[in-house]
Short mmCIF file of C-alpha atoms in Angstrom, two decimals:
data_model
loop_
_atom_site.label_atom_id
_atom_site.label_comp_id
_atom_site.label_asym_id
_atom_site.label_seq_id
_atom_site.Cartn_x
_atom_site.Cartn_y
_atom_site.Cartn_z
CA UNK A 1 106.24 88.42 87.00
CA UNK A 2 104.22 85.58 85.36
CA UNK A 3 101.50 86.47 87.84
CA UNK A 4 100.88 89.73 86.59
CA UNK A 5 97.95 89.70 84.03
CA UNK A 6 98.10 91.44 80.65
CA UNK A 7 94.92 93.56 81.90
CA UNK A 8 96.83 95.00 84.98
CA UNK A 9 99.58 95.85 82.69
CA UNK A 10 97.28 97.60 80.25
CA UNK A 11 95.52 99.22 83.09
CA UNK A 12 98.58 100.80 84.43
CA UNK A 13 99.66 101.83 80.81
CA UNK A 14 96.48 103.59 80.64
CA UNK A 15 96.76 105.27 84.11
CA UNK A 16 100.14 106.59 83.13
CA UNK A 17 98.75 108.07 79.80
CA UNK A 18 95.98 109.65 81.75
CA UNK A 19 98.24 111.13 84.24
CA UNK A 20 100.42 112.72 81.82
CA UNK A 21 97.23 113.82 79.68
CA UNK A 22 95.86 115.60 82.75
CA UNK A 23 99.12 117.35 83.58
CA UNK A 24 99.33 118.38 79.92
CA UNK A 25 95.94 119.95 80.38
CA UNK A 26 97.03 121.55 83.57
CA UNK A 27 100.10 122.85 81.75
CA UNK A 28 97.81 124.93 79.11
CA UNK A 29 98.69 122.31 76.67
CA UNK A 30 102.50 122.74 76.66
CA UNK A 31 104.09 121.23 73.66
CA UNK A 32 107.40 121.63 75.61
CA UNK A 33 106.13 119.46 78.64
CA UNK A 34 104.56 116.90 76.22
CA UNK A 35 107.79 116.36 74.21
CA UNK A 36 109.81 116.15 77.33
CA UNK A 37 107.77 113.48 79.06
CA UNK A 38 107.35 111.68 75.96
CA UNK A 39 111.09 111.30 75.61
CA UNK A 40 111.53 110.55 79.26
CA UNK A 41 108.93 107.75 79.18
CA UNK A 42 110.57 106.12 76.05
CA UNK A 43 113.92 106.50 77.85
CA UNK A 44 112.58 104.62 80.70
CA UNK A 45 110.89 102.05 78.63
CA UNK A 46 114.25 101.44 76.96
CA UNK A 47 116.02 101.16 80.21
CA UNK A 48 113.53 98.70 81.64
CA UNK A 49 113.89 96.46 78.57
CA UNK A 50 117.57 95.98 79.43
CA UNK A 51 116.92 94.37 82.88
CA UNK A 52 118.49 97.34 84.79
CA UNK A 53 115.68 97.83 87.09
CA UNK A 54 115.02 94.20 87.62
CA UNK A 55 117.98 93.64 89.69
CA UNK A 56 116.61 93.96 93.05
CA UNK A 57 119.72 93.41 94.96
CA UNK A 58 121.66 96.39 93.48
CA UNK A 59 123.15 98.96 95.71
CA UNK A 60 122.08 101.59 95.76
CA UNK A 61 118.41 100.34 94.99
CA UNK A 62 117.73 100.86 91.27
CA UNK A 63 114.35 102.67 92.22
CA UNK A 64 116.59 105.43 93.06
CA UNK A 65 117.65 105.96 89.56
CA UNK A 66 113.83 105.99 88.46
CA UNK A 67 112.93 108.66 90.77
CA UNK A 68 116.02 110.81 91.69
CA UNK A 69 116.42 112.54 88.22
CA UNK A 70 112.77 113.56 88.31
CA UNK A 71 113.32 115.19 91.68
CA UNK A 72 116.38 117.08 90.50
CA UNK A 73 114.39 118.50 87.49
CA UNK A 74 111.56 119.68 89.85
CA UNK A 75 114.25 121.27 92.01
CA UNK A 76 115.77 123.04 88.92
CA UNK A 77 112.17 124.18 87.89
CA UNK A 78 111.71 126.08 91.40
CA UNK A 79 115.16 127.38 91.16
CA UNK A 80 114.88 128.92 87.75
CA UNK A 81 113.03 131.91 86.47
CA UNK A 82 111.51 129.97 83.58
CA UNK A 83 110.77 127.14 85.63
CA UNK A 84 108.77 129.28 88.35
CA UNK A 85 106.98 130.92 85.38
CA UNK A 86 105.85 127.52 84.06
CA UNK A 87 104.92 126.37 87.70
CA UNK A 88 102.80 129.65 88.35
CA UNK A 89 101.17 129.25 85.01
CA UNK A 90 99.94 125.76 85.86
CA UNK A 91 96.19 125.38 86.37
CA UNK A 92 95.68 124.68 89.96
CA UNK A 93 92.10 123.38 89.26
CA UNK A 94 93.40 120.59 86.78
CA UNK A 95 96.24 119.91 89.22
CA UNK A 96 93.79 119.13 91.98
CA UNK A 97 91.73 116.79 89.75
CA UNK A 98 94.98 114.98 88.75
CA UNK A 99 95.16 113.56 92.25
CA UNK A 100 92.02 111.53 91.53
CA UNK A 101 94.51 109.05 89.54
CA UNK A 102 95.86 108.00 92.88
CA UNK A 103 92.75 105.93 93.42
CA UNK A 104 93.29 103.42 90.50
CA UNK A 105 96.99 103.51 91.29
CA UNK A 106 96.29 102.23 94.85
CA UNK A 107 94.07 99.35 93.22
CA UNK A 108 96.83 98.29 90.93
CA UNK A 109 99.40 98.33 93.90
CA UNK A 110 96.97 96.09 96.00
CA UNK A 111 96.59 93.45 92.90
CA UNK A 112 100.36 93.68 92.65
CA UNK A 113 100.47 92.65 96.30
CA UNK A 114 97.94 89.86 95.43
CA UNK A 115 100.45 88.80 92.82
CA UNK A 116 103.23 88.68 95.44
CA UNK A 117 105.27 91.50 93.54
CA UNK A 118 105.25 94.20 96.17
CA UNK A 119 104.96 94.03 100.05
CA UNK A 120 101.71 94.50 101.80
CA UNK A 121 103.14 97.48 103.60
CA UNK A 122 103.01 99.24 100.21
CA UNK A 123 99.24 99.05 100.01
CA UNK A 124 96.18 100.55 101.52
CA UNK A 125 95.95 97.45 103.64
CA UNK A 126 99.41 98.37 105.00
CA UNK A 127 100.88 101.78 105.73
CA UNK A 128 99.88 103.40 102.29
CA UNK A 129 97.31 106.07 102.90
CA UNK A 130 97.65 107.78 99.77
CA UNK A 131 94.31 106.62 98.56
CA UNK A 132 92.69 109.01 100.79
CA UNK A 133 94.11 111.92 98.87
CA UNK A 134 92.53 110.31 95.72
CA UNK A 135 89.18 110.02 97.30
CA UNK A 136 89.21 113.53 98.47
CA UNK A 137 90.70 115.11 95.42
CA UNK A 138 87.26 115.41 93.56
CA UNK A 139 85.65 116.79 96.68
CA UNK A 140 88.23 119.31 97.16
CA UNK A 141 87.87 120.50 93.30
CA UNK A 142 84.19 120.60 93.65
CA UNK A 143 83.79 122.42 96.78
CA UNK A 144 86.88 124.47 96.54
CA UNK A 145 86.86 125.62 93.12
CA UNK A 146 83.36 125.05 91.47
CA UNK A 147 81.25 126.06 94.55
CA UNK A 148 83.96 128.12 96.48
CA UNK A 149 82.99 126.64 99.72
CA UNK A 150 86.55 125.67 100.80
CA UNK A 151 89.03 128.70 101.55
CA UNK A 152 92.50 128.84 99.84
CA UNK A 153 93.73 127.76 103.26
CA UNK A 154 91.72 124.84 103.40
CA UNK A 155 92.94 123.88 99.99
CA UNK A 156 96.45 124.55 101.06
CA UNK A 157 96.16 122.29 104.12
CA UNK A 158 94.57 119.31 102.13
CA UNK A 159 97.77 119.79 99.53
CA UNK A 160 100.04 119.50 102.72
CA UNK A 161 98.46 116.57 104.14
CA UNK A 162 98.25 114.67 100.76
CA UNK A 163 101.74 115.51 100.06
CA UNK A 164 102.56 113.80 103.51
CA UNK A 165 100.70 110.79 102.18
CA UNK A 166 102.75 110.77 98.99
CA UNK A 167 106.11 111.16 100.84
CA UNK A 168 105.01 108.51 103.23
CA UNK A 169 104.73 105.94 100.55
CA UNK A 170 107.92 107.01 98.81
CA UNK A 171 109.84 106.50 102.06
CA UNK A 172 108.07 103.04 102.59
CA UNK A 173 109.01 101.91 98.99
CA UNK A 174 112.68 103.04 99.50
CA UNK A 175 113.02 101.41 102.75
CA UNK A 176 111.39 98.13 101.61
CA UNK A 177 113.95 97.73 98.72
CA UNK A 178 116.66 95.29 99.08
CA UNK A 179 119.60 97.62 100.32
CA UNK A 180 121.66 98.29 103.54
CA UNK A 181 118.88 100.69 104.47
CA UNK A 182 116.19 98.28 104.15
CA UNK A 183 113.69 98.44 107.25
CA UNK A 184 110.43 96.72 106.05
CA UNK A 185 109.21 93.53 104.17
CA UNK A 186 112.33 91.68 104.48
CA UNK A 187 110.37 88.32 103.89
CA UNK A 188 108.10 89.64 101.13
CA UNK A 189 108.80 89.97 97.25
CA UNK A 190 109.36 93.62 95.95
CA UNK A 191 109.92 93.52 92.24
CA UNK A 192 107.05 94.86 90.35
CA UNK A 193 108.46 98.41 90.15
CA UNK A 194 111.55 97.00 88.12
CA UNK A 195 109.30 95.84 85.18
CA UNK A 196 107.39 97.55 82.59
CA UNK A 197 104.92 99.25 82.77
CA UNK A 198 105.06 99.57 86.53
CA UNK A 199 108.52 101.39 86.52
CA UNK A 200 106.38 104.16 85.23
CA UNK A 201 104.99 104.65 88.50
CA UNK A 202 108.24 106.05 90.33
CA UNK A 203 109.46 107.45 87.29
CA UNK A 204 106.49 109.24 85.64
CA UNK A 205 103.42 109.15 87.77
CA UNK A 206 104.74 109.93 91.44
CA UNK A 207 106.91 112.75 90.23
CA UNK A 208 103.92 114.51 88.35
CA UNK A 209 101.71 113.96 91.41
CA UNK A 210 104.69 115.43 93.49
CA UNK A 211 105.05 118.28 91.24
CA UNK A 212 101.48 119.08 91.18
CA UNK A 213 101.44 119.24 95.14
CA UNK A 214 104.40 121.64 95.09
CA UNK A 215 102.95 123.92 92.32
CA UNK A 216 99.77 124.15 93.89
CA UNK A 217 101.25 124.90 97.28
CA UNK A 218 103.57 127.69 95.97
CA UNK A 219 100.43 129.23 93.94
CA UNK A 220 98.28 129.00 97.18
CA UNK A 221 101.09 130.65 99.23
CA UNK A 222 102.58 133.28 96.99
CA UNK A 223 99.98 134.03 94.14
CA UNK A 224 97.41 136.72 94.72
CA UNK A 225 93.83 135.62 94.62
CA UNK A 226 92.16 136.95 91.36
#
């Protein structure tokens, strides 16, 4: 990781903080969310300093321990009445704007590839199309919520397609990790996500982006238009 600049590290710390603050805004400034995410980020920082995530040869891939707990929490939110209430009270406009963070995330991933710490397939020069969601998010927000030129169905379709982009890169990341299931990037280094602060990508940023899509899709499907 010597090839990673301090500037790139600080940039990703800023990206993570901005993502958290944007979701905090979408949650109507929920103190419960802020406390939980703050403790989760601290826990992830403590774990990564032990070198646990740096073992790229571990089976199952350590990436699963970064992402899986948050997926369980998201599932529990949808299964519980209090969780669904929290989801339904999220501000869909702010959730839409949150996806703009995917632009700087993709730029950071590209520089991590240039530093030989992730495979090319995980960047927009490979099979990662997630930057499209980031570039279109401000357009969807402006024409969908400010100008009301895009219908709820159109916003729903955008969320589904953008969710597909996210799932695509998640699968690529998992299948690029060293494991019996590895399918990609056999001859490329894939270590960045096991080091701070980039371990916050699968453990913090991606889950918040994922939850933002799920919450928006639920609201667009089941919530009556005001």
